[in-house]
Coordinates of C-alpha atoms in Angstrom, one line a residue:
Chain D
M1373 CA -135.8 56.3 103.2
L1374 CA -132.5 57.7 104.3
E1375 CA -131.0 59.9 101.7
I1376 CA -127.7 58.4 101.2
E1377 CA -126.6 61.1 98.8
K1378 CA -126.9 63.5 101.7
Y1379 CA -124.1 61.7 103.6
K1380 CA -121.8 61.1 100.7
F1381 CA -120.1 64.4 100.9
A1382 CA -119.6 64.1 104.7
F1383 CA -118.2 60.6 104.2
E1384 CA -115.7 61.8 101.6
I1385 CA -114.3 64.6 103.6
S1386 CA -114.1 62.6 106.9
P1387 CA -110.5 61.7 107.9
M1388 CA -111.8 58.5 109.5
P1389 CA -112.8 55.2 107.7
L1390 CA -116.7 55.2 107.7
M1391 CA -119.3 52.8 106.7
L1392 CA -123.1 52.8 106.8
V1393 CA -124.9 49.5 107.3
S1394 CA -128.6 48.7 107.0
D1395 CA -130.3 46.6 109.7
G1396 CA -130.1 43.6 107.4
G1397 CA -126.3 43.9 107.4
N1398 CA -126.2 45.4 103.9
I1399 CA -123.3 47.8 103.3
E1400 CA -125.0 51.0 102.0
L1401 CA -122.1 53.4 102.0
T1402 CA -118.4 53.5 102.6
N1403 CA -115.7 56.1 102.1
R1404 CA -112.2 55.7 100.5
H1405 CA -110.5 55.4 103.9
F1406 CA -112.7 52.5 104.7
E1407 CA -112.2 50.8 101.4
R1408 CA -108.5 51.2 101.6
L1409 CA -108.4 49.9 105.2
F1410 CA -110.0 46.6 104.0
D1411 CA -108.1 46.6 100.6
Y1412 CA -111.3 47.0 98.4
D1413 CA -111.7 49.1 95.3
E1414 CA -113.9 52.1 95.1
D1415 CA -117.5 51.2 95.8
E1416 CA -116.7 47.5 95.6
L1417 CA -118.2 46.9 99.1
L1418 CA -121.5 48.5 98.3
G1419 CA -124.4 46.0 98.4
K1420 CA -122.3 43.4 100.1
N1421 CA -123.1 41.9 103.5
V1422 CA -121.0 43.3 106.4
D1423 CA -120.2 39.8 107.5
I1424 CA -117.6 39.5 104.8
L1425 CA -115.5 41.9 106.9
V1426 CA -115.7 39.6 109.9
P1427 CA -113.0 37.0 110.4
D1428 CA -114.1 33.3 109.9
A1429 CA -113.9 32.6 113.6
A1430 CA -116.6 35.2 114.5
R1431 CA -118.6 35.1 111.2
D1432 CA -121.1 32.5 112.5
Y1433 CA -122.4 34.4 115.5
H1434 CA -121.9 37.8 114.1
P1435 CA -125.4 38.1 112.6
I1436 CA -126.9 37.2 116.0
L1437 CA -124.9 40.0 117.6
R1438 CA -125.8 42.4 114.8
D1439 CA -129.5 41.5 115.2
A1440 CA -129.3 42.1 119.0
Y1441 CA -127.8 45.5 118.3
T1442 CA -130.6 46.6 116.1
R1443 CA -133.1 45.7 118.8
V1444 CA -131.4 47.7 121.5
P1445 CA -129.5 50.3 119.5
T1446 CA -127.0 52.4 121.5
K1447 CA -124.0 54.4 120.8
R1448 CA -121.2 52.2 121.8
T1449 CA -117.7 51.1 121.1
M1450 CA -116.7 47.7 119.9
G1451 CA -113.3 46.1 120.5
A1452 CA -112.0 48.3 123.3
N1453 CA -110.2 46.1 125.8
R1454 CA -110.7 43.0 123.8
D1455 CA -109.2 41.5 120.7
L1456 CA -111.5 42.7 117.8
R1457 CA -110.4 41.9 114.3
G1458 CA -111.6 42.6 110.8
V1459 CA -110.6 40.7 107.6
T1460 CA -109.5 42.4 104.4
K1461 CA -110.3 41.4 100.8
S1462 CA -107.1 39.4 100.6
G1463 CA -107.9 37.6 103.9
R1464 CA -105.5 39.5 106.1
T1465 CA -106.8 40.2 109.6
I1466 CA -106.4 43.6 111.1
P1467 CA -106.9 44.7 114.7
L1468 CA -109.7 47.2 115.0
E1469 CA -111.7 49.4 117.3
L1470 CA -115.2 50.2 116.0
G1471 CA -117.6 53.0 117.0
L1472 CA -121.3 52.2 116.4
E1473 CA -123.8 55.0 116.0
P1474 CA -127.5 54.0 115.5
M1475 CA -129.3 55.9 112.8
K1476 CA -133.1 55.8 112.4
N1477 CA -134.2 55.1 108.9
G1478 CA -137.9 54.9 108.9
K1479 CA -138.7 51.8 111.0
E1480 CA -135.2 50.4 110.4
T1481 CA -132.2 51.2 112.5
W1482 CA -129.1 51.5 110.5
A1483 CA -125.6 51.8 112.0
L1484 CA -122.9 54.3 111.2
V1485 CA -119.6 52.5 111.8
V1486 CA -116.3 54.3 112.5
A1487 CA -113.3 52.0 112.2
I1488 CA -110.0 52.7 113.9
D1489 CA -107.0 50.7 112.7
L1490 CA -105.1 49.5 115.7
S1491 CA -102.2 47.9 113.7
A1492 CA -99.9 50.7 114.5
R1493 CA -101.0 50.9 118.1
Q1494 CA -100.6 47.2 118.6
Q1495 CA -97.2 47.3 117.0
M1496 CA -96.3 50.0 119.4
E1497 CA -97.7 48.0 122.3
N1498 CA -95.7 44.9 121.1
R1499 CA -92.6 46.9 121.0
M1500 CA -93.3 48.3 124.5
R1501 CA -94.0 44.8 125.8
Q1502 CA -90.8 43.5 124.2
A1503 CA -88.9 46.3 125.8
L1504 CA -90.5 45.6 129.2
D1505 CA -89.9 41.8 128.8
A1506 CA -86.2 42.6 128.1
S1507 CA -85.9 44.4 131.4
A1508 CA -83.9 42.7 134.0
S1509 CA -86.4 43.9 136.6
A1510 CA -89.6 42.0 137.1
M1511 CA -92.5 44.4 136.3
I1512 CA -96.2 44.0 137.3
M1513 CA -98.9 46.5 136.7
V1514 CA -102.1 46.4 138.7
D1515 CA -105.3 48.4 138.4
Q1516 CA -107.3 50.1 141.2
D1517 CA -108.8 46.8 142.3
S1518 CA -105.3 45.3 142.7
R1519 CA -105.8 43.1 139.6
I1520 CA -102.8 42.2 137.5
I1521 CA -103.2 43.8 134.1
F1522 CA -99.6 43.5 132.9
I1523 CA -96.7 41.3 133.8
N1524 CA -93.4 41.0 132.0
E1525 CA -91.4 37.9 131.2
T1526 CA -88.9 38.5 133.9
A1527 CA -91.7 38.6 136.5
L1528 CA -93.2 35.4 135.1
V1529 CA -89.9 33.6 135.4
L1530 CA -89.1 35.0 138.9
L1531 CA -92.5 34.0 140.3
G1532 CA -92.9 30.7 138.4
Y1533 CA -96.2 31.6 136.6
E1534 CA -97.6 31.2 133.1
K1535 CA -99.0 34.4 131.7
N1536 CA -102.5 33.2 131.4
N1537 CA -102.5 31.9 135.0
I1538 CA -101.8 35.3 136.5
M1539 CA -103.3 38.0 134.2
G1540 CA -106.4 39.4 135.9
Q1541 CA -105.7 37.8 139.2
N1542 CA -105.5 39.8 142.4
I1543 CA -101.9 40.8 143.4
E1544 CA -102.5 39.2 146.8
M1545 CA -101.6 35.9 145.3
L1546 CA -98.0 37.1 145.2
V1547 CA -98.0 38.2 148.8
P1548 CA -96.6 35.7 151.4
D1549 CA -99.2 34.3 153.7
E1550 CA -98.1 36.1 156.9
V1551 CA -98.5 39.5 155.2
K1552 CA -101.8 38.7 153.4
R1553 CA -104.0 40.1 156.1
A1554 CA -102.2 43.5 156.3
H1555 CA -101.6 43.9 152.6
P1556 CA -104.9 45.4 151.6
V1557 CA -104.4 48.1 154.2
Y1558 CA -101.0 49.0 152.7
V1559 CA -102.6 49.1 149.3
G1560 CA -105.3 51.4 150.6
S1561 CA -102.8 53.8 152.1
F1562 CA -100.8 53.9 148.9
M1563 CA -103.8 54.6 146.8
H1564 CA -104.6 57.5 149.1
N1565 CA -101.1 59.0 148.9
R1566 CA -99.9 58.1 145.5
K1567 CA -96.2 58.8 145.1
T1568 CA -93.3 56.8 143.8
R1569 CA -91.8 55.0 146.7
T1570 CA -90.1 51.8 147.8
M1571 CA -92.2 49.1 149.4
G1572 CA -91.4 47.7 152.8
L1573 CA -89.5 50.7 154.1
G1574 CA -86.3 48.8 154.9
S1575 CA -87.9 45.8 156.4
D1576 CA -87.4 42.3 154.8
L1577 CA -89.7 41.9 151.9
Y1578 CA -90.7 38.7 150.2
A1579 CA -92.7 37.7 147.2
R1580 CA -94.5 34.4 147.1
H1581 CA -93.4 32.1 144.4
H1582 CA -95.9 29.8 142.6
D1583 CA -94.5 26.8 144.5
G1584 CA -95.2 28.6 147.8
S1585 CA -91.5 29.5 148.6
K1586 CA -90.5 33.0 149.5
I1587 CA -88.2 35.1 147.4
P1588 CA -86.4 38.1 149.0
V1589 CA -87.3 41.2 146.9
E1590 CA -87.2 44.9 146.7
I1591 CA -90.2 46.6 145.2
A1592 CA -90.6 50.1 143.8
L1593 CA -94.2 51.4 143.4
T1594 CA -94.9 53.9 140.6
P1595 CA -98.3 55.3 140.0
V1596 CA -99.4 55.3 136.4
I1597 CA -102.3 57.6 135.4
S1598 CA -103.9 57.0 132.0
G1599 CA -107.0 59.1 131.5
T1600 CA -109.3 58.4 134.4
D1601 CA -107.6 55.0 135.1
E1602 CA -105.1 54.8 137.8
F1603 CA -102.6 51.9 137.7
V1604 CA -99.6 51.0 139.8
M1605 CA -96.4 49.7 138.3
C1606 CA -94.5 47.5 140.7
T1607 CA -90.9 47.0 139.8
V1608 CA -89.5 44.0 141.6
S1609 CA -85.8 43.2 142.1
D1610 CA -84.8 39.7 143.0
L1611 CA -82.5 39.9 146.1
T1612 CA -81.8 36.2 146.3
E1613 CA -78.2 36.6 145.2
R1614 CA -77.7 39.8 147.2
V1615 CA -79.1 38.1 150.3
A1616 CA -77.0 35.0 149.8
A1617 CA -73.9 37.2 149.3
S1618 CA -74.6 39.2 152.5
D1619 CA -75.3 36.0 154.4
A1620 CA -72.0 34.6 153.1
L1621 CA -70.3 37.9 154.2
A1622 CA -71.9 37.7 157.7
E1623 CA -70.7 34.1 157.9
K1624 CA -67.1 35.1 156.9
N1625 CA -67.3 37.9 159.5
T1626 CA -68.1 35.5 162.2
E1627 CA -65.3 33.2 161.1
L1628 CA -62.9 36.1 161.2
A1629 CA -64.1 37.2 164.6
D1630 CA -63.6 33.6 165.8
L1631 CA -60.2 33.6 164.2
N1632 CA -59.3 36.9 166.0
V1633 CA -60.3 35.4 169.3
D1634 CA -58.2 32.3 168.5
L1635 CA -55.3 34.6 167.6
S1636 CA -55.4 36.6 170.8
Q1637 CA -55.7 33.4 172.8
F1638 CA -52.8 32.1 170.8
A1639 CA -50.8 35.2 171.5
Y1640 CA -51.3 34.8 175.3
S1641 CA -50.6 31.0 175.2
A1642 CA -47.6 31.5 173.0
S1643 CA -46.2 34.3 175.1
H1644 CA -46.7 32.4 178.3
D1645 CA -45.2 29.2 177.0
L1646 CA -42.2 31.1 175.6
K1647 CA -41.9 33.4 178.6
A1648 CA -42.2 30.7 181.3
P1649 CA -38.8 29.1 180.5
L1650 CA -37.1 32.5 180.6
S1651 CA -38.6 33.2 184.1
T1652 CA -37.3 29.8 185.2
I1653 CA -33.9 30.6 183.9
V1654 CA -33.9 34.0 185.7
G1655 CA -34.9 32.2 188.9
L1656 CA -32.1 29.7 188.5
M1657 CA -29.6 32.5 187.8
N1658 CA -30.6 34.3 191.0
V1659 CA -29.9 31.0 192.8
C1660 CA -26.6 30.7 191.0
I1661 CA -25.5 34.1 192.1
E1662 CA -26.2 33.2 195.8
D1663 CA -24.4 30.0 195.4
L1664 CA -21.4 31.8 193.8
D1665 CA -21.3 34.1 196.9
D1666 CA -21.4 31.0 199.1
N1667 CA -18.7 29.4 196.9
N1668 CA -21.1 26.5 196.4
L1669 CA -19.8 25.7 193.0
D1670 CA -21.2 22.2 192.6
E1671 CA -24.7 23.6 192.9
V1672 CA -23.9 26.3 190.3
R1673 CA -22.6 23.7 187.9
E1674 CA -25.8 21.6 188.3
N1675 CA -28.0 24.7 187.8
F1676 CA -26.0 25.7 184.7
A1677 CA -26.8 22.3 183.3
R1678 CA -30.5 22.9 184.0
I1679 CA -30.4 26.3 182.4
M1680 CA -28.8 24.9 179.2
D1681 CA -31.3 22.1 179.1
I1682 CA -34.2 24.6 179.4
A1683 CA -32.7 26.9 176.8
K1684 CA -32.3 23.9 174.4
R1685 CA -35.9 22.8 174.9
S1686 CA -37.1 26.3 174.4
T1687 CA -35.2 26.6 171.2
E1688 CA -36.9 23.4 170.0
K1689 CA -40.2 24.7 171.0
V1690 CA -39.7 27.9 169.1
E1691 CA -38.8 25.8 166.1
S1692 CA -41.9 23.8 166.4
V1693 CA -44.0 27.0 166.6
L1694 CA -42.3 28.3 163.5
E1695 CA -42.9 25.0 161.8
I1696 CA -46.6 25.3 162.5
A1697 CA -46.7 28.8 161.2
R1698 CA -44.8 27.8 158.1
A1699 CA -47.0 24.8 157.5
A1700 CA -49.7 27.1 156.1
G1701 CA -47.6 28.3 153.1
K1702 CA -45.3 25.4 152.6
K1703 CA -45.0 23.5 149.3
I1704 CA -43.2 20.3 149.3
T1705 CA -42.7 17.9 146.4
A1706 CA -44.3 14.6 146.7
E1707 CA -42.2 11.5 146.3
P1708 CA -43.0 7.7 146.4
V1709 CA -43.2 6.7 150.1
N1710 CA -43.3 3.2 151.3
I1711 CA -45.4 3.8 154.4
E1712 CA -44.6 0.5 156.0
T1713 CA -40.9 1.3 156.0
E1714 CA -41.6 4.9 157.1
I1715 CA -43.7 3.8 160.1
N1716 CA -41.2 1.1 161.1
N1717 CA -38.4 3.8 161.1
I1718 CA -40.5 6.1 163.3
W1719 CA -41.2 3.2 165.7
M1720 CA -37.5 2.3 166.1
D1721 CA -36.8 5.9 167.0
L1722 CA -39.6 6.1 169.5
A1723 CA -39.9 2.8 171.1
G1724 CA -36.4 2.0 172.2
A1725 CA -37.3 2.1 175.8
E1726 CA -41.0 1.1 175.3
N1727 CA -40.5 -2.4 174.3
H1728 CA -43.5 -3.6 176.3
I1729 CA -45.8 -1.9 173.7
Q1730 CA -46.6 -3.9 170.5
L1731 CA -47.0 -2.2 167.2
K1732 CA -49.5 -3.8 164.8
L1733 CA -49.5 -2.7 161.2
V1734 CA -52.5 -3.5 159.0
L1735 CA -51.8 -2.1 155.6
T1736 CA -54.2 -2.9 152.8
H1737 CA -51.8 -1.9 150.1
K1738 CA -48.1 -2.5 149.6
D1739 CA -47.0 -0.1 146.8
P1740 CA -45.3 3.2 147.6
I1741 CA -47.7 6.2 147.6
M1742 CA -47.0 9.7 146.3
L1743 CA -46.7 11.7 149.5
E1744 CA -44.7 14.5 151.1
R1745 CA -42.3 12.3 153.0
A1746 CA -41.3 14.8 155.7
T1747 CA -44.9 15.8 156.3
F1748 CA -46.1 12.2 156.5
G1749 CA -43.3 11.5 159.0
V1750 CA -44.2 14.4 161.2
I1751 CA -47.9 13.4 161.3
L1752 CA -47.3 9.7 162.1
E1753 CA -44.5 10.4 164.6
N1754 CA -46.8 12.7 166.6
L1755 CA -49.7 10.3 166.6
I1756 CA -47.6 7.2 167.5
S1757 CA -45.5 9.1 170.2
N1758 CA -48.8 10.2 171.8
A1759 CA -50.0 6.6 171.8
V1760 CA -46.8 5.6 173.5
R1761 CA -47.0 8.4 176.0
Y1762 CA -50.6 7.6 177.0
S1763 CA -50.2 3.9 177.1
D1764 CA -52.0 2.3 180.1
K1765 CA -49.3 0.8 182.5
D1766 CA -52.1 -1.0 184.4
K1767 CA -53.0 -3.1 181.4
K1768 CA -51.3 -6.5 180.9
S1769 CA -50.3 -5.7 177.3
S1770 CA -50.3 -2.5 175.4
Y1771 CA -50.6 -2.1 171.7
I1772 CA -50.6 0.5 169.0
K1773 CA -52.4 -0.4 165.8
V1774 CA -51.9 1.4 162.5
N1775 CA -54.5 0.7 159.8
S1776 CA -54.2 2.2 156.4
H1777 CA -56.5 2.1 153.5
L1778 CA -56.1 3.6 150.0
D1779 CA -59.0 4.5 147.7
D1780 CA -60.0 7.2 145.2
K1781 CA -60.7 9.6 148.1
G1782 CA -57.1 9.3 149.2
L1783 CA -55.1 7.7 152.0
Q1784 CA -56.8 6.9 155.3
I1785 CA -54.8 6.0 158.3
V1786 CA -56.2 5.0 161.7
V1787 CA -53.8 5.1 164.7
S1788 CA -55.5 3.3 167.6
D1789 CA -54.3 2.2 171.0
N1790 CA -55.5 0.6 174.2
G1791 CA -54.1 3.4 176.3
I1792 CA -55.7 5.5 179.1
G1793 CA -58.0 7.4 176.7
I1794 CA -59.1 11.0 176.7
P1795 CA -61.9 12.4 178.8
E1796 CA -64.8 13.5 176.6
E1797 CA -64.6 17.1 177.8
N1798 CA -61.0 17.3 176.6
L1799 CA -61.6 15.9 173.1
E1800 CA -62.4 19.2 171.5
H1801 CA -59.2 20.8 172.9
V1802 CA -56.7 18.2 171.8
F1803 CA -55.8 20.1 168.6
Q1804 CA -55.3 23.5 170.3
M1805 CA -51.8 24.9 170.4
F1806 CA -50.1 24.9 173.8
R1807 CA -53.0 22.9 175.3
R1808 CA -51.6 20.5 177.8
L1809 CA -54.5 18.5 179.1
D1810 CA -52.6 16.1 181.4
E1811 CA -49.4 15.8 183.4
R1812 CA -48.1 13.6 180.7
S1813 CA -48.6 16.2 178.0
G1814 CA -45.6 17.4 176.0
D1815 CA -45.4 21.0 174.9
G1816 CA -48.9 21.1 173.6
L1817 CA -47.8 21.5 170.0
G1818 CA -47.8 18.0 168.5
L1819 CA -51.4 17.5 167.5
A1820 CA -51.7 21.2 166.6
L1821 CA -48.9 20.7 164.1
V1822 CA -50.5 17.5 162.8
K1823 CA -53.8 19.3 162.2
K1824 CA -52.1 22.3 160.6
Q1825 CA -50.3 20.0 158.2
L1826 CA -53.4 18.0 157.3
D1827 CA -55.3 21.3 156.8
R1828 CA -52.6 22.4 154.4
L1829 CA -52.8 19.1 152.5
G1830 CA -56.6 19.3 152.3
G1831 CA -56.9 16.3 154.6
S1832 CA -58.7 15.9 157.9
I1833 CA -58.2 14.4 161.3
A1834 CA -60.8 13.1 163.8
V1835 CA -60.5 11.6 167.3
N1836 CA -62.5 9.0 169.1
S1837 CA -61.7 8.0 172.6
T1838 CA -63.1 6.1 175.6
V1839 CA -61.4 6.6 179.0
G1840 CA -59.9 3.4 180.1
K1841 CA -60.3 1.7 176.8
G1842 CA -58.2 3.6 174.3
T1843 CA -58.0 6.3 171.7
E1844 CA -58.3 6.3 167.9
F1845 CA -57.1 9.0 165.6
T1846 CA -58.3 8.9 162.0
I1847 CA -56.6 10.9 159.4
T1848 CA -57.2 11.3 155.7
M1849 CA -54.9 12.9 153.1
P1850 CA -55.2 13.3 149.4
V1851 CA -52.7 11.3 147.3
Q1852 CA -51.2 12.8 144.2
E1853 CA -52.4 11.3 140.9
D1854 CA -48.9 10.3 139.7
E1855 CA -48.6 6.6 140.1
A1856 CA -45.6 5.6 142.0
Q1857 CA -43.2 3.1 140.4
Chain T
M601 CA -44.1 30.0 215.0
K602 CA -43.1 29.3 211.4
I603 CA -45.3 29.8 208.3
P604 CA -46.5 26.4 206.9
V605 CA -46.2 26.8 203.2
V606 CA -47.1 24.6 200.2
L607 CA -46.2 25.2 196.5
V608 CA -48.5 23.8 193.8
D609 CA -46.5 23.8 190.5
D610 CA -46.0 21.2 187.8
N611 CA -42.5 22.6 186.8
E612 CA -39.8 20.9 188.8
V613 CA -37.2 23.6 188.3
D614 CA -39.6 26.3 189.4
R615 CA -40.3 24.4 192.5
Y616 CA -36.6 24.1 193.2
V617 CA -36.1 27.9 192.7
V618 CA -39.0 28.6 195.2
R619 CA -37.6 26.1 197.6
R620 CA -34.1 27.7 197.5
V621 CA -35.5 31.3 197.9
L622 CA -37.8 30.4 200.8
S623 CA -35.0 28.4 202.6
K624 CA -33.2 31.7 203.1
F625 CA -36.0 33.0 205.3
E626 CA -36.4 31.7 208.8
E627 CA -40.1 32.8 208.8
F628 CA -41.0 29.8 206.6
D629 CA -41.5 26.2 207.7
E630 CA -40.0 23.6 205.3
L631 CA -41.7 23.9 201.8
K632 CA -44.2 21.3 201.0
E633 CA -44.6 20.6 197.3
S634 CA -47.5 19.4 195.1
K635 CA -46.9 18.6 191.4
S636 CA -50.5 19.1 190.4
G637 CA -53.8 20.4 191.6
V638 CA -55.1 16.9 192.0
E639 CA -52.1 15.9 194.2
F640 CA -52.5 19.1 196.3
L641 CA -56.3 18.5 196.9
K642 CA -55.6 14.9 197.8
E643 CA -53.0 15.8 200.3
F644 CA -54.5 18.8 202.0
F645 CA -58.2 18.8 201.4
N646 CA -59.2 15.2 201.6
G647 CA -60.5 14.9 205.1
D648 CA -58.9 16.4 208.3
E649 CA -55.3 16.0 207.1
G650 CA -54.8 19.7 207.6
A651 CA -56.1 19.6 211.1
H652 CA -52.6 19.5 212.6
L653 CA -52.0 22.9 210.9
D654 CA -55.0 24.5 212.6
D655 CA -52.9 26.6 214.9
Q656 CA -51.4 28.4 211.8
P657 CA -53.2 29.2 208.5
L658 CA -51.7 27.3 205.5
C659 CA -49.9 29.5 203.0
I660 CA -50.6 28.2 199.5
L661 CA -48.4 29.3 196.5
M662 CA -50.4 28.5 193.4
D663 CA -49.2 28.3 189.8
I664 CA -51.8 29.0 187.2
N665 CA -50.9 27.2 184.0
M666 CA -50.8 23.6 184.8
P667 CA -51.8 20.5 182.8
G668 CA -54.9 18.8 184.2
L669 CA -56.4 21.2 186.8
S670 CA -55.3 24.8 186.3
G671 CA -54.5 26.9 189.4
F672 CA -57.9 28.5 189.2
E673 CA -59.7 25.2 188.9
T674 CA -57.8 23.9 191.8
I675 CA -58.8 26.9 193.9
A676 CA -62.4 26.5 192.9
Q677 CA -62.5 22.9 194.1
M678 CA -60.5 23.8 197.2
E679 CA -63.0 26.4 198.2
K680 CA -65.9 23.9 197.8
L681 CA -64.0 21.4 199.9
A682 CA -63.2 24.0 202.6
V683 CA -66.9 24.9 202.9
K684 CA -67.6 21.3 203.7
G685 CA -65.1 21.4 206.5
H686 CA -62.1 19.7 204.7
G687 CA -58.6 21.0 204.9
P688 CA -56.8 23.3 207.3
G689 CA -58.7 25.9 209.4
G690 CA -57.2 28.9 207.6
I691 CA -55.7 29.5 204.2
V692 CA -53.7 32.3 202.6
V693 CA -53.5 31.8 198.8
M694 CA -51.1 33.6 196.6
M695 CA -50.7 33.1 192.8
I696 CA -47.2 32.7 191.4
T697 CA -47.2 32.6 187.7
S698 CA -45.4 33.6 184.5
S699 CA -48.8 34.2 182.8
A700 CA -48.8 37.1 180.4
N701 CA -52.6 37.1 180.2
P702 CA -54.1 40.2 182.0
N703 CA -57.4 38.1 182.4
D704 CA -55.5 35.8 184.8
R705 CA -54.8 38.7 187.2
T706 CA -58.4 40.0 187.0
Q707 CA -59.7 36.5 187.6
A708 CA -57.4 36.1 190.6
E709 CA -58.5 39.4 192.1
A710 CA -62.1 38.2 192.0
L711 CA -61.4 35.2 194.2
D712 CA -61.9 35.8 197.9
S713 CA -59.3 33.3 199.1
V714 CA -56.5 34.8 196.8
L715 CA -54.6 37.5 198.6
G716 CA -51.6 38.1 196.4
Y717 CA -50.3 37.7 192.8
S718 CA -46.7 37.7 191.9
T719 CA -44.9 36.9 188.7
K720 CA -42.2 34.3 188.3
P721 CA -39.4 34.0 189.2
L722 CA -40.0 34.3 192.9
D723 CA -37.1 36.3 194.4
K724 CA -36.2 37.7 197.9
E725 CA -38.5 40.7 197.5
G726 CA -41.3 38.3 196.5
A727 CA -40.7 36.2 199.5
K728 CA -40.8 39.2 201.8
K729 CA -44.2 40.2 200.3
I730 CA -45.5 36.8 201.1
I731 CA -44.5 37.2 204.7
T732 CA -46.1 40.7 204.9
I733 CA -49.4 39.5 203.4
Y734 CA -49.4 36.5 205.6
N735 CA -48.7 38.5 208.8
D736 CA -51.4 41.1 207.9
F737 CA -53.8 38.2 207.4
L738 CA -53.0 36.9 210.9
Q739 CA -53.6 40.4 212.5
D740 CA -57.0 40.7 210.8
A741 CA -58.7 37.5 209.9
G742 CA -60.8 39.4 207.3
Y743 CA -57.8 40.9 205.7
K744 CA -58.0 41.6 202.0
P745 CA -55.5 44.1 200.5
K746 CA -57.1 46.9 198.5
S747 CA -54.3 46.9 196.0
W748 CA -52.0 44.0 195.6
P749 CA -48.3 44.3 195.9
G750 CA -46.3 43.0 193.0

């Protein structure tokens, strides 16, 4: 018979909660720390079965486990790495870690139980977890075998997993397919040379989302050593927004580069088109000087008329260029415009000498529309005068048709003709400044101005054409909300 | 023997100026004029129309900026037609342009058939240069000036 009295003194001076249990589960001895841990009065537990300290959920099979222990008694720990709980007198459960020490008592094997209260540690762990969950960075900790032993909330959201679907899984499940083969090699080399570093070394790095998509990430690896265990904390930053921003930036850069090319081409075209008339005038002046020397005054008079005509046209051209340049920043007040009247006025100005062409108006609405009157005039005048200029003289009858349609997207106008049409290879150039694609071309500014104005209004223009059949320009422009009277 | 000369330029007044300038020089035959590249190719490189000029290479003054075919596009088509045996036996091409684009000059220098480049307006000095280049070409059929006058 074990001499319990012999142990009493040792129990009383121990700083740890202690309990002695017989192999039948009878509580033979406890100390004050143990009683306090389970909220019992002094000596209240003596003679009771140890199962009263086991929570309901485990109470049924606890005797079986206890029985098994007495058959193969070993010094061991209970509860480490799993959720072990005890229940107090009042029914409160407390997290525990238990140390079991077998003690021979005659033929029986009793157990000396050391209880460690984990409440404080779990509170600390909870606090730590809450802190890590609050982190904006996704954090994943893996053990030596690349198993996930910790993952914070941010990482779960980023990767699309539920916590219980990912804990204990191999980290490889988060590695994109194309890197899967090589990944264990990288892990091996990191484990050999453990130091904090960034993963990927400047190359594009992706994490695999639960749905299989790839997320651009940056990953920092930090070795964590706890006793003999070696873990790796992976801090994952989501680069989706950064990548999107840098993609947008690259796109803007390309646009700007294109714009620069456009601009230098524009500078050459503009300087040529503005310089050419001056060269012509100089040439004519040289001729005039000769004619003056020869007293050929009639010729001089004729050339002076030519010079004045060229100068006048150049002035108009400069004004057109300025108008295009100003179009970008212009703000004109909208007013009620009756587009039928407007188009008829344009037609009267243009078609005086072109009475063989028929103008057909198909307007699906009659009420005035809130528009910038001058801008609308410039656009329609250019489109209609082009249709007149490129009419097909070989056809029996020529027509220009203007269809208009008003809906919640705005005003749509289609100007079509049965003229000579535009060759396909020229279609993409028709809106370029100074681009004269044909002997009949004007100064190469009309459609450029139309497009600039429509861009400014937030509208659009498109062209469709078949050589020999005709051309169709479709414009759309937003209409101001204010209802016209 | 006078120099047979054709001007390809869409601008009527510029053609008038060249006509007036060249008329002061006895070296030139009466100026022929084409209003576009297409018209020029039709008239001079559409068969053996140029054959009567075989005794003298044809001097071609070519504008660059023209609607439709540009001067360069016209020359490219002309060279193709010449290889097939169309057009006059010999040609001396000179660009006459008001272009401000340095690329135009570089592009012209790269073309074998182009022997000169002058800026508008053509004046007496320009006309004299044309005569010099033309005569040098006559003396040496493989003539290509190392650096271009004008």
